[in-house]
XYZ file of C-alpha atoms in Angstrom:
625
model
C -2.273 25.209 11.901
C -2.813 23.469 9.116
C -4.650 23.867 5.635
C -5.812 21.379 3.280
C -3.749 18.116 3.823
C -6.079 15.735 1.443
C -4.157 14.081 -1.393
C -5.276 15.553 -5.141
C -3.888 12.948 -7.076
C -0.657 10.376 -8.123
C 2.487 11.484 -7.905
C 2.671 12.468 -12.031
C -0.175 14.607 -11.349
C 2.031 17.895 -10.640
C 2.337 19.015 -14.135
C -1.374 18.880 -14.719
C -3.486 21.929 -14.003
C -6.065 22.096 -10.937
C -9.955 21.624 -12.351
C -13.095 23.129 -11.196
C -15.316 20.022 -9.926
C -17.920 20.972 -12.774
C -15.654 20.675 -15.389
C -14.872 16.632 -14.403
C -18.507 16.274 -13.608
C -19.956 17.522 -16.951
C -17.013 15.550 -18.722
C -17.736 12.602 -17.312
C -21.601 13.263 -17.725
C -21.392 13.482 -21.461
C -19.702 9.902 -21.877
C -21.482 6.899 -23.159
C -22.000 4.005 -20.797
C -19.450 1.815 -22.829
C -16.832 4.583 -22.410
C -17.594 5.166 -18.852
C -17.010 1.615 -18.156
C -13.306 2.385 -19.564
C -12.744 5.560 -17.751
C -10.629 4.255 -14.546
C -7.895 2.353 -17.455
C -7.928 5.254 -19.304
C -6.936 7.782 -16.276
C -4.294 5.626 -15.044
C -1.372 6.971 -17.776
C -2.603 10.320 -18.165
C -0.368 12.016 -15.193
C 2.846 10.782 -16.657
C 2.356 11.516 -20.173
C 1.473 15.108 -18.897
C 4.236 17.939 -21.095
C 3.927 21.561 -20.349
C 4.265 23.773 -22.978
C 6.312 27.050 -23.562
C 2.616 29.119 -23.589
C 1.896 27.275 -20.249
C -0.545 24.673 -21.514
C -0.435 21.340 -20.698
C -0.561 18.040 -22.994
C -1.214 14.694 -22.902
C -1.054 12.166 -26.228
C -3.358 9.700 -26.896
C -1.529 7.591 -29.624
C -1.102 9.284 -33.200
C -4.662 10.665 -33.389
C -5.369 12.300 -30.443
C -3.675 14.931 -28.267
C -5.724 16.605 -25.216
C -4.592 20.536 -24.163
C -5.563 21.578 -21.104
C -5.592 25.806 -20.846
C -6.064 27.192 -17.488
C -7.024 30.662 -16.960
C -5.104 33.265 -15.069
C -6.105 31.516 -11.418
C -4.003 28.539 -12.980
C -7.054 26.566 -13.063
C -9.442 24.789 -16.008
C -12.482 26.669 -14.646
C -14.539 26.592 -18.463
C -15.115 23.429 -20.368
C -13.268 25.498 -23.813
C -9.903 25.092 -21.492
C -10.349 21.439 -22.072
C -10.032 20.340 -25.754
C -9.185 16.950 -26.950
C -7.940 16.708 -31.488
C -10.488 13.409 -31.615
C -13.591 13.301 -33.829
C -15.771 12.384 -30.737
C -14.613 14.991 -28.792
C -15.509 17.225 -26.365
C -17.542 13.707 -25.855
C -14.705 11.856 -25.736
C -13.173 9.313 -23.414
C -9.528 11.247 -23.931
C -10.929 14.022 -22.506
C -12.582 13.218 -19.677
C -9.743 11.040 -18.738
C -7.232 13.926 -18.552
C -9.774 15.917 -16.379
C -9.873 12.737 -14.387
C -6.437 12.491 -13.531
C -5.941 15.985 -12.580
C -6.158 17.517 -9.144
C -9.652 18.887 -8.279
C -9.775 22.913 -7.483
C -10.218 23.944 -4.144
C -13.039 25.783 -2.843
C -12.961 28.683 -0.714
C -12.121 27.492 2.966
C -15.855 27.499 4.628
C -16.437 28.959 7.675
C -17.147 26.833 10.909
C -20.690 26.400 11.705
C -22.618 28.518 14.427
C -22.525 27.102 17.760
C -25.070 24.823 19.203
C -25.919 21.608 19.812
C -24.715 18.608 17.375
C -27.117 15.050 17.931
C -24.288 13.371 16.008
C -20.676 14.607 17.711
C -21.560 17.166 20.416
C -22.301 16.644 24.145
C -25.995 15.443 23.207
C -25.256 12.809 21.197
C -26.867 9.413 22.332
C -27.748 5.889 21.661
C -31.372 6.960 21.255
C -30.199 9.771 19.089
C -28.190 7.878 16.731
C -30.228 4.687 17.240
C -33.417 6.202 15.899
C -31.681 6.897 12.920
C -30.219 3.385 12.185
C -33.671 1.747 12.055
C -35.701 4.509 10.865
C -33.915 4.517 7.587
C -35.185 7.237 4.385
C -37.849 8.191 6.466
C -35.956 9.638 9.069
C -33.516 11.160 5.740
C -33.480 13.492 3.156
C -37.295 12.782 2.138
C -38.557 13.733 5.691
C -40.119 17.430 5.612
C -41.292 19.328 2.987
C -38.781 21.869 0.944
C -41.275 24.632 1.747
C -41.457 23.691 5.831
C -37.868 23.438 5.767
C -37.043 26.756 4.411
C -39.785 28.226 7.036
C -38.077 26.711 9.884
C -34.926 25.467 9.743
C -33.459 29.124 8.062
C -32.935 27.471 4.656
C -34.271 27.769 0.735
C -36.037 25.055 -1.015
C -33.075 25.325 -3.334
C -30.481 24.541 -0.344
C -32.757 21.712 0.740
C -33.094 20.295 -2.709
C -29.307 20.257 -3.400
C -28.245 18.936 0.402
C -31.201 16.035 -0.833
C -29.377 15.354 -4.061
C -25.463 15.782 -2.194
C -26.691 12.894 0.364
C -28.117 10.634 -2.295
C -24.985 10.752 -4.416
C -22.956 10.337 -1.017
C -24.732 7.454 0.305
C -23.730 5.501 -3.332
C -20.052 6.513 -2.780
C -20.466 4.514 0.459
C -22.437 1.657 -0.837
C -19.651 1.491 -3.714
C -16.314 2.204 -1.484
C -13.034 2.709 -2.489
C -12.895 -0.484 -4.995
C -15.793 0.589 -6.708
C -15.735 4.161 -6.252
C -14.130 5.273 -9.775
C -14.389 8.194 -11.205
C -17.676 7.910 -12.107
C -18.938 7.994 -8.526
C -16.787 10.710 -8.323
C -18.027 12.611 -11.005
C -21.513 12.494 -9.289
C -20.484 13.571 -6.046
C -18.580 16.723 -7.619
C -21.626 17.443 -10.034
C -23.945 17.303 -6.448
C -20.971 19.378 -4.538
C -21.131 21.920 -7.709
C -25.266 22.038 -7.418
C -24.419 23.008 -3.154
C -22.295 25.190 -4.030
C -24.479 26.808 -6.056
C -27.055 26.835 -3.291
C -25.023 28.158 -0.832
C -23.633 24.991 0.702
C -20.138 25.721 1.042
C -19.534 23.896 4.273
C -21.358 20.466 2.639
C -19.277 21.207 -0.919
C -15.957 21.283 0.914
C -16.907 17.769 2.507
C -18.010 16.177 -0.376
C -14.623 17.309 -1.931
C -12.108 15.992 0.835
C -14.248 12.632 0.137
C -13.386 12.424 -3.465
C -9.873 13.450 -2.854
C -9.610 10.751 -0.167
C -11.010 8.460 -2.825
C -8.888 8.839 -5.144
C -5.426 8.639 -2.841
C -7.315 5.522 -1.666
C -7.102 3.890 -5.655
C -3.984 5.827 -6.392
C -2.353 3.706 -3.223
C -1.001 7.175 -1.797
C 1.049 6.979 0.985
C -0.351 10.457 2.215
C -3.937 8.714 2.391
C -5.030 7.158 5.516
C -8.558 4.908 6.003
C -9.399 6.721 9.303
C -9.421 9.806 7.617
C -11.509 8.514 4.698
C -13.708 7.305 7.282
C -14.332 10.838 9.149
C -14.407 12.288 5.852
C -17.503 10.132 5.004
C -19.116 11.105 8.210
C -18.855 14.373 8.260
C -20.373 14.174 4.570
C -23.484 12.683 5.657
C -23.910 14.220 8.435
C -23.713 17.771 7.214
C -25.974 16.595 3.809
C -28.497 14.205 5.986
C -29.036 16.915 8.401
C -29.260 19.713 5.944
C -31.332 18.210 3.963
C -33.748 16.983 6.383
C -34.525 20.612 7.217
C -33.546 20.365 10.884
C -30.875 22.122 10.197
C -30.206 26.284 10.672
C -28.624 28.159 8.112
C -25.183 28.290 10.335
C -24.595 24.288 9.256
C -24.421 25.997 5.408
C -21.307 27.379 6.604
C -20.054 30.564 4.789
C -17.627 31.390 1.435
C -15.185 33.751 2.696
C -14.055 34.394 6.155
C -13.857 38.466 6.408
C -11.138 40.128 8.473
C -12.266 42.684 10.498
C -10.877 45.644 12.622
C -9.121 45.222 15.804
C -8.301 48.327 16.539
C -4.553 48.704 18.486
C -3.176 45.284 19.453
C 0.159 44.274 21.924
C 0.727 40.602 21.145
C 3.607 38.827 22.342
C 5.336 35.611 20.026
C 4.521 32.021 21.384
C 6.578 29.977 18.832
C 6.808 28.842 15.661
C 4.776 26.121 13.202
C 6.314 24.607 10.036
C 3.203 24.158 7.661
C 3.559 22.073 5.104
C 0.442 20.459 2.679
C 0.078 17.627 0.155
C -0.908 19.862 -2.206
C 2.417 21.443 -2.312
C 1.850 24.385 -0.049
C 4.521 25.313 2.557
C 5.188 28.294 4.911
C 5.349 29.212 8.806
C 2.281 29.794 11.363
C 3.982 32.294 14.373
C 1.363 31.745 17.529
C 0.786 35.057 19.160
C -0.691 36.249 22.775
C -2.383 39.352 22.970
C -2.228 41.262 26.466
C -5.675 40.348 27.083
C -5.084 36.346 26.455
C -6.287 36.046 23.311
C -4.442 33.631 20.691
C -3.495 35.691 17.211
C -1.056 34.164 14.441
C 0.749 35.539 11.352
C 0.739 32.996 8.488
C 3.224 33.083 5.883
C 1.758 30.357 3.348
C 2.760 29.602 -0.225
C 3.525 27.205 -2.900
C 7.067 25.452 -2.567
C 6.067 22.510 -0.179
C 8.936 21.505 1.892
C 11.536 23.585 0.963
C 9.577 26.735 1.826
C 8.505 25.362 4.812
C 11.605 24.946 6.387
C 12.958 28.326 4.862
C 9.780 30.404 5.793
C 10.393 29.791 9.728
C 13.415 32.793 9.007
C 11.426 34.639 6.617
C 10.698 38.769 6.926
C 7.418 39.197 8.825
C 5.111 41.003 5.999
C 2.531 42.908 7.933
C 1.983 46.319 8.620
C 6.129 47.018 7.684
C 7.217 45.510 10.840
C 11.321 44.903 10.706
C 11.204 41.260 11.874
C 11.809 37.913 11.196
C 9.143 34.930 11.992
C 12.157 33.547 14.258
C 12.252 36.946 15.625
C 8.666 37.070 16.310
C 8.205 34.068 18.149
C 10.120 35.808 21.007
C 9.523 38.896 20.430
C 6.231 40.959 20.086
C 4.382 43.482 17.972
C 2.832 46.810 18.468
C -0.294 46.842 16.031
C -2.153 50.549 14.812
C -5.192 49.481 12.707
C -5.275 45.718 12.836
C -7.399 43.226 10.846
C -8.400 40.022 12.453
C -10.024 37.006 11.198
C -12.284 34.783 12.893
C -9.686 32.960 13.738
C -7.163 34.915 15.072
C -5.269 35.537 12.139
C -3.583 39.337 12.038
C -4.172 40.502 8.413
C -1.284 43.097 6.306
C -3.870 45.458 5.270
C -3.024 48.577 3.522
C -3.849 50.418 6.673
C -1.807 48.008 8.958
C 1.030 49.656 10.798
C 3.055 47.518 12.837
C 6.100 48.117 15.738
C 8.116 45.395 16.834
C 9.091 45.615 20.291
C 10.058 42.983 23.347
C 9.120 39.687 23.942
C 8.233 37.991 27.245
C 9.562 34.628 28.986
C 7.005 31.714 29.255
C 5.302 32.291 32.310
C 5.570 36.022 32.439
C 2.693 38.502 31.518
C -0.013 37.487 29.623
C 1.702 33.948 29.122
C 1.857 32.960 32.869
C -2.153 31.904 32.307
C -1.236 29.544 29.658
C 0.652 27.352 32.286
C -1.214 28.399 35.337
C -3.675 25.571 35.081
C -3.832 21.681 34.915
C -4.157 20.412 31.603
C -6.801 18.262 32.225
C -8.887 21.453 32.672
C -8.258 23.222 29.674
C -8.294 20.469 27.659
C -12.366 20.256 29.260
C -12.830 23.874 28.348
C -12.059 23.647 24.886
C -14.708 23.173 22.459
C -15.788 19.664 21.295
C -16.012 20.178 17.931
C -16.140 22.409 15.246
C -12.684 24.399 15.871
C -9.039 23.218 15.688
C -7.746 22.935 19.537
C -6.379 25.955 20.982
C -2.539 25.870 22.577
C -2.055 25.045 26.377
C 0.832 24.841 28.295
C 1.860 22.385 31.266
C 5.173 21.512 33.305
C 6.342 18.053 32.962
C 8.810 15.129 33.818
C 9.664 12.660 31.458
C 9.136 8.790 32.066
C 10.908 7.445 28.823
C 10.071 6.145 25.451
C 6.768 4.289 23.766
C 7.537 3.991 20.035
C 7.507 7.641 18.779
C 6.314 8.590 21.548
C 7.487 10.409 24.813
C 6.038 8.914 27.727
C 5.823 12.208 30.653
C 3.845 12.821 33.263
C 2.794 16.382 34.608
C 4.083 18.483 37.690
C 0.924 18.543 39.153
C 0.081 15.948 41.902
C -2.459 13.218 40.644
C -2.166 14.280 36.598
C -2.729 11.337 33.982
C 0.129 10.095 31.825
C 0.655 11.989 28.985
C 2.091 11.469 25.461
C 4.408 13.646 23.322
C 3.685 13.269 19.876
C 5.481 14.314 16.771
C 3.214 17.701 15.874
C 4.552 16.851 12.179
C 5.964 13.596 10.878
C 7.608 14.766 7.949
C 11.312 12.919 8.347
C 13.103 16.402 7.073
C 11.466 18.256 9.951
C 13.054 18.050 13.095
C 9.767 17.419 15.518
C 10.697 13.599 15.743
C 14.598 13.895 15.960
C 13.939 16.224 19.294
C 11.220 14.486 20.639
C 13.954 11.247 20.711
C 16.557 13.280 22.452
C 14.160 14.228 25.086
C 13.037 10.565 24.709
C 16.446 10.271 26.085
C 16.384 11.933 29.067
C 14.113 10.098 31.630
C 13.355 12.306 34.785
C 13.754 15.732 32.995
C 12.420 18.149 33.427
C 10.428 21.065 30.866
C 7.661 22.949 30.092
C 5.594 22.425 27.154
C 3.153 24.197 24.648
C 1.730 22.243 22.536
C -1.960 21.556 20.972
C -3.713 17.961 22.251
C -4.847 15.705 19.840
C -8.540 15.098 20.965
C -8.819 11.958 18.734
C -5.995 10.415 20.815
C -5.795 9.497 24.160
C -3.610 12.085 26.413
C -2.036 12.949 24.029
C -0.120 16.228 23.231
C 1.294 17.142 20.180
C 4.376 20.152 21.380
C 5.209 22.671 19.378
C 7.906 24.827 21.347
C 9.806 23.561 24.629
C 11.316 25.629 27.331
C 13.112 25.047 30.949
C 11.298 24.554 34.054
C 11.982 27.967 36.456
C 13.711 27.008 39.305
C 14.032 23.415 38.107
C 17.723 21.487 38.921
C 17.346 19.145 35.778
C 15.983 20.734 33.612
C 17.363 22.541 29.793
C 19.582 24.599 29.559
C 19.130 26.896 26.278
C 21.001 29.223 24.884
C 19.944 33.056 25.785
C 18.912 34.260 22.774
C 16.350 31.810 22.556
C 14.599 33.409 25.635
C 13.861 30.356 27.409
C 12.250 28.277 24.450
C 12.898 26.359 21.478
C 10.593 25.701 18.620
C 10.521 21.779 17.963
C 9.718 22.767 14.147
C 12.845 24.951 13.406
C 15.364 24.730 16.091
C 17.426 21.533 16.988
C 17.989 20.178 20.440
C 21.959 19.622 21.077
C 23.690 17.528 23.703
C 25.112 21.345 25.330
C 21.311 21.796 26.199
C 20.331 18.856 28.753
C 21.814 18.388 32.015
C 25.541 17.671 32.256
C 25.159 14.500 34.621
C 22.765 11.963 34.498
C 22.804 12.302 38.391
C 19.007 13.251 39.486
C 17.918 12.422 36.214
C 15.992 9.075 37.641
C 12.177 8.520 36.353
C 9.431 8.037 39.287
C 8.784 5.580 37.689
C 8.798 3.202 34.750
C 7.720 3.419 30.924
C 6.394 0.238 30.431
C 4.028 -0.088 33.566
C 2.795 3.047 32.754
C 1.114 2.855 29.561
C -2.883 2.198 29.389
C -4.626 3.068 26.741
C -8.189 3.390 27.651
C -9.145 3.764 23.790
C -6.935 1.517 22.134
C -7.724 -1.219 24.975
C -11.592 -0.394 24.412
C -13.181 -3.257 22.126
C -14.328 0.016 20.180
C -11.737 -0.847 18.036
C -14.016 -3.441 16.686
C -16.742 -1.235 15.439
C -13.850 0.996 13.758
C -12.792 -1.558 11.983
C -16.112 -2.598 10.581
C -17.021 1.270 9.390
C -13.700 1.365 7.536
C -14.134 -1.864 5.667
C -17.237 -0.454 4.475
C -15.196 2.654 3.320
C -12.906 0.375 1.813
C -14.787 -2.386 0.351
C -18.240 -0.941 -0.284
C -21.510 -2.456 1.237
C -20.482 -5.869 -0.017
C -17.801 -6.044 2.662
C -19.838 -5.020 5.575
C -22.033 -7.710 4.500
C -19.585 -10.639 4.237
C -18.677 -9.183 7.479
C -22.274 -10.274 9.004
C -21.987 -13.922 8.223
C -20.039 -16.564 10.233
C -19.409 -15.749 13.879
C -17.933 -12.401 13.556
C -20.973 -10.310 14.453
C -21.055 -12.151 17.370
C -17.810 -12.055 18.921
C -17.889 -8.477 18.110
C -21.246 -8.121 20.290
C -19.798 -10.149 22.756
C -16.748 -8.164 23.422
C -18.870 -5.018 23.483
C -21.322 -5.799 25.773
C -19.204 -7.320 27.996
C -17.622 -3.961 27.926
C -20.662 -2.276 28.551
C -20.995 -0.776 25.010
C -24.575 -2.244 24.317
C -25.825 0.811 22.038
C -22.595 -0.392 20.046
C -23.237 -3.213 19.486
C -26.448 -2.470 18.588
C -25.731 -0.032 15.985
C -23.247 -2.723 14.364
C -25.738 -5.295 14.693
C -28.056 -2.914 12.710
C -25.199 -1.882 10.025
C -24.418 -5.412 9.232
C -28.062 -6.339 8.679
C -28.961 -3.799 6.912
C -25.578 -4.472 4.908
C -26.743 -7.885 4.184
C -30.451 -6.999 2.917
C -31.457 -8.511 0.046
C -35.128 -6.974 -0.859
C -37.089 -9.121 -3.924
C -39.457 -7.738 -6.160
C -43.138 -9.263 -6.773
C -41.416 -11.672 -9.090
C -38.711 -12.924 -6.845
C -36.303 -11.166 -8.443
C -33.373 -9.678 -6.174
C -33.283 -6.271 -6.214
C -30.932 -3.695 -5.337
C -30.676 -2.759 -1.792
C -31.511 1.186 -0.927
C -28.174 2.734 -0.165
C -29.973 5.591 1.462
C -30.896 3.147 4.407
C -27.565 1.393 4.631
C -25.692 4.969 4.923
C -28.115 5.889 7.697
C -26.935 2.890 9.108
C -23.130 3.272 8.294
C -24.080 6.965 9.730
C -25.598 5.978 13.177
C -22.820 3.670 13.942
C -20.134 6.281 13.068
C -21.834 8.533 14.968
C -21.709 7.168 18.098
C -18.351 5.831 17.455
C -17.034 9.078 17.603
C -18.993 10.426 20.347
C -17.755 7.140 22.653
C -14.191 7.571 21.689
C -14.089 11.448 22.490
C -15.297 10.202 25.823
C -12.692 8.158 26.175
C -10.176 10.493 25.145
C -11.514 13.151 27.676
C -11.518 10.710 30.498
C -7.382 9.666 29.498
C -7.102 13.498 30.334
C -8.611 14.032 33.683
């Protein structure tokens, strides 16, 4: 449970106001070459020179002469270009200006919904080396110019206007990946958020919301933000041109548009029963609780409780009043208790909404492993981690007994109850140091040959691994916790602190199996996968030119070796065909070099990642089984 994670700017960014992505984008627009040349010096001081005023407005100084106000509306947000006004004599056209708007965080769109089931040639089940391959060498052909606007909106479900603004989001998205993060400034930016605004527009909202976690991760990328990883940047770019290559290629239905708002709807009388707690907790300074519900039939509900206050909040919101339907209860409460609901609302996703008509009972809770919770640990893992979907959704919870083998970094090494199960890994569900997922996870750590039962969500882009959220005794189990009552038989890794008083006494019995270190393969991290990774995230981070310094020298042959030797030839393929097409250096009739099409390279960059991500899911589905 999670919402959007994606850096917005530098840490002097707070006081400035959010900005609607057409704001920037026409800002930037209106600038001269010369003073868009300056634009990335200029928006390096603005955040810290930021001073809110007693009327709520928000200025930065620009020496003697200039001072920039920024005026957001009632949303807190500079949604109209008159909110923005700079005391210069070039302005609105001035470099002040659009150098404020550049340094403040970008507005967040509503959250789109997740696309309409069916089958995905890039990540789902069908994805192939002949899929993805086709792609690499067929270059604009096989891209946005392929159909007609008119055939597309006949057969694929969408308007001329949706495929003409998917066309222009992938040709502004395939430059942000020829330039990268060193060259990716905020005038690249400013034409992905202009394209993002014209989706938008168009009904896009599932290809606008990409396009906008790629300039974020840009910009945490040049701001050095901790918060900002590469791998993230990298799916970020892929899901960009996949959604805008496919969408505008006309292939694609109208359920890959993805829709604004996600509409609660009724669901009649409800008996859920609490799971356990989440801390949630955002870079964009959002915190709160997620409580994890079961309904009587076995389906998964949740009541958020999300707001500004980042950390703080989260760790306070885990004892917070439940507000739905005037139900007396606490979210502590909750998560081991349950709820009688008259007139419920439900989201797509489970979420129980506090309608006007919502009327809401509190009444008991059930152990893990009684009632409707006895199915979430009545299978192996390794089989409900194959039933859940492949993509498109956030994984569901599942529930499995274990034993733990020892330590592995941050990890916990433990292997389940069930005869012939797969080593798993217990992972931090949240880093954050103030949160107390890490410090339990180490006592456990602690503790070779207990013991416990889990629930927890798996992290399908890691290999068995299992992030827990809430931990619990072992019925019938000798060595196993021991927790307090009240806590019926669970305690939430996000809110409540393991002590000494709940392990075993003795250390009698508590003997691993067997040991931590002989039992650690990795059959992704010891894949020469790795290899290919690598090679898409330089791109990210050094543009086209690094992918192509890549391809000289014997590089691009060691990394063919080591993949075919591995039996990854469609790999090393696809890299062979990234780095070439990297390295292409087209002339004109006069000799002249000329510039390279990016639209070709980021088919390319898009092939490889493709199949990257398809072979590493395999792998991660075959470390569970």
């Amino acid at each position: 449970m999670s919402i959007d994670e994606s850096s917005t700017g530098g840490p002097g960014s707070v006081l400035l106001p959010a900005v609607a992505p057409e704001v920037l984008a026409e800002a930037v627009e209106s600038l001269s070459g010369r003073l868009r040349k300056k634009l990335d010096a200029a928006i390096e001081g603005c955040a810290a020179g930021a001073v809110r005023a007693a009327d709520g407005s928000v200025g930065v100084r620009f020496g003697e002469d200039a001072v920039v106000t920024l005026r957001p509306g009632p949303s807190g947000v500079v949604t109209e270009a008159d909110q923005a006004v700079c005391g210069c004599l070039l302005a609105p056209r001035c470099l002040h200006r659009a150098a404020v708007l550049g340094a403040s965080p970008i507005a967040d769109p509503q959250e789109p919904a997740p696309p309409a089931p069916g089958p995905d040639p890039v990540t789902g089940p069908g994805a192939s080396a002949a899929t993805t391959g086709a792609r690499a060498v067929a270059g604009p052909a096989a891209g946005p110019a392929a159909g007609g606007a008119e055939g597309a909106a006949e057969g694929g479900g969408l308007t001329a206007a949706q495929v003409r603004a998917a066309a222009a989001l992938w040709g502004a998205a395939a430059e942000a990946l020829a330039a990268g993060v060193t060259a990716g400034g905020a005038v690249v930016q400013a034409e992905l958020l202009r394209a993002a605004h014209t989706a938008r527009i168009a009904g896009l909202p599932r290809a606008e919301a990409a396009a906008l976690r790629v300039v974020r991760g840009l910009r945490a990328a040049r701001d050095r933000s901790a918060a900002q990883r590469l791998a993230e940047l990298t799916g970020a770019f892929r899901e960009l041109l996949y959604t805008a290559g496919l969408l505008a290629s006309g292939a694609a239905g109208a359920g890959l548009a993805g829709a604004v708002r996600r509409s609660y709807e009724a669901g009649g009388s409800l008996r859920v029963y609490g799971l356990c707690r989440e801390p949630v907790l955002s870079a964009t300074g959002y915190g709160g609780v997620a409580t994890h519900l079961l309904g009587v039939d076995g389906a998964h509900y949740s009541v958020s409780d999300v707001r500004p206050g980042g950390l703080s909040r989260a760790r306070g919101a885990g004892a917070a009043s439940v507000a739905l339907g005037g139900a007396v209860l606490d979210h502590a409460g909750l998560a081991r208790g349950g709820l009688r609901v008259v007139g419920a609302t439900v989201s797509p996703e489970g979420r129980l909404g506090a309608g006007r008509g919502v009327r809401a009972t509190a009444v008991g809770g059930v152990a893990w492993g009684e009632g409707p919770t006895a199915a979430l640990f009545s299978r192996p893992a390794a089989e409900a981690v194959a039933a859940m979907p492949a993509e498109g959704a956030e994984p569901g919870l599942l529930g499995c007994d274990v034993r733990v083998v020892g330590a592995s970094g941050d990890h916990v090494l433990v292997r389940e109850l069930t005869p012939g199960a797969p080593l798993l890994r217990l992972a931090p569900a949240h880093p954050h140091p103030e949160l107390p997922h890490a410090a339990n996870l180490r006592r456990i750590a602690g503790h070779p040959g207990l013991v416990l039962r889990v629930l927890g969500r798996p992290d399908l882009d890691r290999a068995a691994t299992l992030r827990p959220l809430a931990v619990g005794p072992v019925p019938g189990a000798e060595h196993s916790l021991r927790l307090p009552p009240e806590w019926l038989g669970r305690a939430d890794l996000g809110y409540d602190r393991l002590q000494g008083a709940h392990f075993p006494g003795g250390a009698e019995g508590l003997v691993p199996q067997e040991s931590a270190p002989a039992a650690g393969a990795d059959p992704l991290a010891d894949s020469p996968l790795w290899r290919v990774r690598r090679l898409l995230e330089a791109g990210v981070a050094g543009g086209r030119r690094a992918v192509a310094e890549a391809a000289r020298g014997a590089e691009p042959a060691a990394l063919a070796a080591a993949l075919r030797r591995a039996g990854f030839g469609s790999a090393a393929e696809l890299a062979a065909a990234l780095t070439a097409e990297a390295d292409r250096r087209p002339r004109d009739a006069f000799g002249r070099l000329a510039d390279a099409s990016a639209e070709r390279y980021a088919w390319a960059w898009l092939a490889a990642a493709a199949h990257l991500a398809a072979a590493e899911r395999s792998l991660v589905a075959a470390s569970w089984a």
